[in-house]
């Protein structure tokens, strides 16, 4: 299993380009299932989660062509096997995103239940509740969700909690339903908007995406389209944190700063100077950061996918801060690894109290999930001496060429087998 070896202590300086957003690309690839005509995508990041989704679609009968440089063509004319098997779903929870499109277009889907994962139970009851309200017959047998519907019908759905992939699944199901579907308490994440833009380019009639109420007027069929995936706001935020923690000065191009308001506000509070451009962002860090408290909430508040990275920057900041996780129940596994590097973190249920220390020391640590791994990389970039991060396959799920990008910014980092 690959490891990352980092010699810390160098400030990050320079310029890199942000990749396409993983969490937008995954639902958009599933949107390809909704039409028999081709969907041509640009800015698809080269990530393990994308390869997993691609294999999943291929085994359903979808042809996927790599067009180079982030370009991908999906042709779902041959869709013939509406099955998402356990082996694939267990490695990537987002596989559940095939459920809505398959029932809508094929009239049937068998998708393995995702089960637990490292950051909590993560049920899919809201996906199921919404599809049932649209007329799908759903049974859960032998670990599989089996959904059937001749044609879904529009209805009003109020989700009990704000769920990102839940909103996306229901939106995709609704585009081919008969009549109008209203999704209340919808997730407002920018990735939901990107998916809606792609669906509308395919001939769907989705409005209100980005607000808490999404309205979908069903159409008979969707046609082929072209769409460029939005920039990854979590990747952007992660590199900003890495530069902030190391006292660096970086510019990220092909970014969309308007999606990062809550993260930028916290970096400014920590003492960083941020310059926003239309499609780029620059960060200049102070000599030492001030500790900043954060509380995760659905968008537009502070994202849970940036919680671990802010915990890492607080580890070396001046003062103490509370990091409160409200979205997932078990998302502090990085804390114990950060303490191996000398961090001072006390956990009390869903709050981590982090007291900044003047320096961290390199050690061997283990990546436990995607964003936890990113926090260990940030800590490793700051720590004195060598940090060895094991199990970095988690990083490869969500960060495109991370060690190459960090090296471009002057970090001493290399991958070892
Ligand atoms: C998505 C993102 C993930 C991010 C998360 C929250 C993708 C592929 N992944 O995950 O990176 O961390 O949003 O911003 O976009 N819940 C239920 N029942 C449901 C669905 C969710 O109880 O049917 C709960 C979850 O357990 C969790 C909370 O709702 O506590 C939010 O989860 P959700 O927004 O669904 O996360 P994902 O869409 O899986």
PDB file of N, CA, C and O in Angstrom, residues 240-248 272 283 285 287 289 312-313 316 378-379 382:
ATOM      1  N   UNK A 240      -5.627  25.916   0.403  1.00  0.00           N
ATOM      2  CA  UNK A 240      -5.559  27.195   1.135  1.00  0.00           C
ATOM      3  C   UNK A 240      -5.115  26.938   2.571  1.00  0.00           C
ATOM      4  O   UNK A 240      -4.274  27.655   3.111  1.00  0.00           O
ATOM      5  N   UNK A 241      -5.674  25.893   3.193  1.00  0.00           N
ATOM      6  CA  UNK A 241      -5.283  25.557   4.573  1.00  0.00           C
ATOM      7  C   UNK A 241      -3.813  25.148   4.654  1.00  0.00           C
ATOM      8  O   UNK A 241      -3.110  25.503   5.606  1.00  0.00           O
ATOM      9  N   UNK A 242      -3.366  24.388   3.666  1.00  0.00           N
ATOM     10  CA  UNK A 242      -1.964  23.939   3.674  1.00  0.00           C
ATOM     11  C   UNK A 242      -1.033  25.155   3.576  1.00  0.00           C
ATOM     12  O   UNK A 242      -0.022  25.243   4.291  1.00  0.00           O
ATOM     13  N   UNK A 243      -1.394  26.107   2.733  1.00  0.00           N
ATOM     14  CA  UNK A 243      -0.570  27.318   2.603  1.00  0.00           C
ATOM     15  C   UNK A 243      -0.649  28.140   3.879  1.00  0.00           C
ATOM     16  O   UNK A 243       0.365  28.675   4.355  1.00  0.00           O
ATOM     17  N   UNK A 244      -1.855  28.214   4.460  1.00  0.00           N
ATOM     18  CA  UNK A 244      -2.032  29.002   5.690  1.00  0.00           C
ATOM     19  C   UNK A 244      -1.169  28.423   6.815  1.00  0.00           C
ATOM     20  O   UNK A 244      -0.455  29.150   7.508  1.00  0.00           O
ATOM     21  N   UNK A 245      -1.210  27.106   6.974  1.00  0.00           N
ATOM     22  CA  UNK A 245      -0.499  26.462   8.080  1.00  0.00           C
ATOM     23  C   UNK A 245       1.020  26.596   7.939  1.00  0.00           C
ATOM     24  O   UNK A 245       1.739  26.682   8.937  1.00  0.00           O
ATOM     25  N   UNK A 246       1.502  26.604   6.689  1.00  0.00           N
ATOM     26  CA  UNK A 246       2.962  26.631   6.482  1.00  0.00           C
ATOM     27  C   UNK A 246       3.506  28.059   6.367  1.00  0.00           C
ATOM     28  O   UNK A 246       4.687  28.245   6.077  1.00  0.00           O
ATOM     29  N   UNK A 247       2.652  29.052   6.517  1.00  0.00           N
ATOM     30  CA  UNK A 247       3.127  30.440   6.368  1.00  0.00           C
ATOM     31  C   UNK A 247       3.407  30.780   4.919  1.00  0.00           C
ATOM     32  O   UNK A 247       4.313  31.553   4.604  1.00  0.00           O
ATOM     33  N   UNK A 248       2.627  30.214   4.010  1.00  0.00           N
ATOM     34  CA  UNK A 248       2.907  30.350   2.578  1.00  0.00           C
ATOM     35  C   UNK A 248       2.161  31.474   1.885  1.00  0.00           C
ATOM     36  O   UNK A 248       1.459  32.281   2.507  1.00  0.00           O
ATOM     37  N   UNK A 272      -5.131  35.353   7.735  1.00  0.00           N
ATOM     38  CA  UNK A 272      -4.641  35.277   6.343  1.00  0.00           C
ATOM     39  C   UNK A 272      -5.193  36.440   5.526  1.00  0.00           C
ATOM     40  O   UNK A 272      -6.286  36.930   5.787  1.00  0.00           O
ATOM     41  N   UNK A 283      -3.816  33.386  -1.405  1.00  0.00           N
ATOM     42  CA  UNK A 283      -3.740  33.454   0.058  1.00  0.00           C
ATOM     43  C   UNK A 283      -2.321  33.791   0.487  1.00  0.00           C
ATOM     44  O   UNK A 283      -1.357  33.214  -0.010  1.00  0.00           O
ATOM     45  N   UNK A 285      -0.246  34.032   4.044  1.00  0.00           N
ATOM     46  CA  UNK A 285      -0.414  33.666   5.456  1.00  0.00           C
ATOM     47  C   UNK A 285       0.403  34.588   6.354  1.00  0.00           C
ATOM     48  O   UNK A 285       1.446  35.096   5.942  1.00  0.00           O
ATOM     49  N   UNK A 287       2.769  35.201   9.933  1.00  0.00           N
ATOM     50  CA  UNK A 287       3.851  34.362  10.465  1.00  0.00           C
ATOM     51  C   UNK A 287       3.262  33.233  11.320  1.00  0.00           C
ATOM     52  O   UNK A 287       3.673  32.101  11.232  1.00  0.00           O
ATOM     53  N   UNK A 289      -0.650  31.691  12.642  1.00  0.00           N
ATOM     54  CA  UNK A 289      -2.112  31.815  12.562  1.00  0.00           C
ATOM     55  C   UNK A 289      -2.713  31.989  13.948  1.00  0.00           C
ATOM     56  O   UNK A 289      -2.126  31.550  14.937  1.00  0.00           O
ATOM     57  N   UNK A 312      -6.349  20.684  11.738  1.00  0.00           N
ATOM     58  CA  UNK A 312      -4.890  20.661  11.548  1.00  0.00           C
ATOM     59  C   UNK A 312      -4.299  22.065  11.676  1.00  0.00           C
ATOM     60  O   UNK A 312      -3.272  22.250  12.334  1.00  0.00           O
ATOM     61  N   UNK A 313      -4.939  23.068  11.093  1.00  0.00           N
ATOM     62  CA  UNK A 313      -4.308  24.398  11.183  1.00  0.00           C
ATOM     63  C   UNK A 313      -4.400  24.950  12.612  1.00  0.00           C
ATOM     64  O   UNK A 313      -3.503  25.639  13.063  1.00  0.00           O
ATOM     65  N   UNK A 316      -1.420  24.239  15.168  1.00  0.00           N
ATOM     66  CA  UNK A 316      -0.179  25.028  15.242  1.00  0.00           C
ATOM     67  C   UNK A 316      -0.470  26.527  15.365  1.00  0.00           C
ATOM     68  O   UNK A 316       0.430  27.349  15.240  1.00  0.00           O
ATOM     69  N   UNK A 378      -1.539  18.209   5.837  1.00  0.00           N
ATOM     70  CA  UNK A 378      -1.291  19.598   6.263  1.00  0.00           C
ATOM     71  C   UNK A 378      -0.379  19.601   7.498  1.00  0.00           C
ATOM     72  O   UNK A 378       0.605  20.336   7.559  1.00  0.00           O
ATOM     73  N   UNK A 379      -0.686  18.729   8.467  1.00  0.00           N
ATOM     74  CA  UNK A 379       0.137  18.672   9.679  1.00  0.00           C
ATOM     75  C   UNK A 379       1.566  18.240   9.331  1.00  0.00           C
ATOM     76  O   UNK A 379       2.533  18.797   9.858  1.00  0.00           O
ATOM     77  N   UNK A 382       3.818  20.922   8.104  1.00  0.00           N
ATOM     78  CA  UNK A 382       4.251  21.876   9.122  1.00  0.00           C
ATOM     79  C   UNK A 382       5.275  21.235  10.064  1.00  0.00           C
ATOM     80  O   UNK A 382       6.160  21.904  10.596  1.00  0.00           O
TER      81      UNK A 382
END
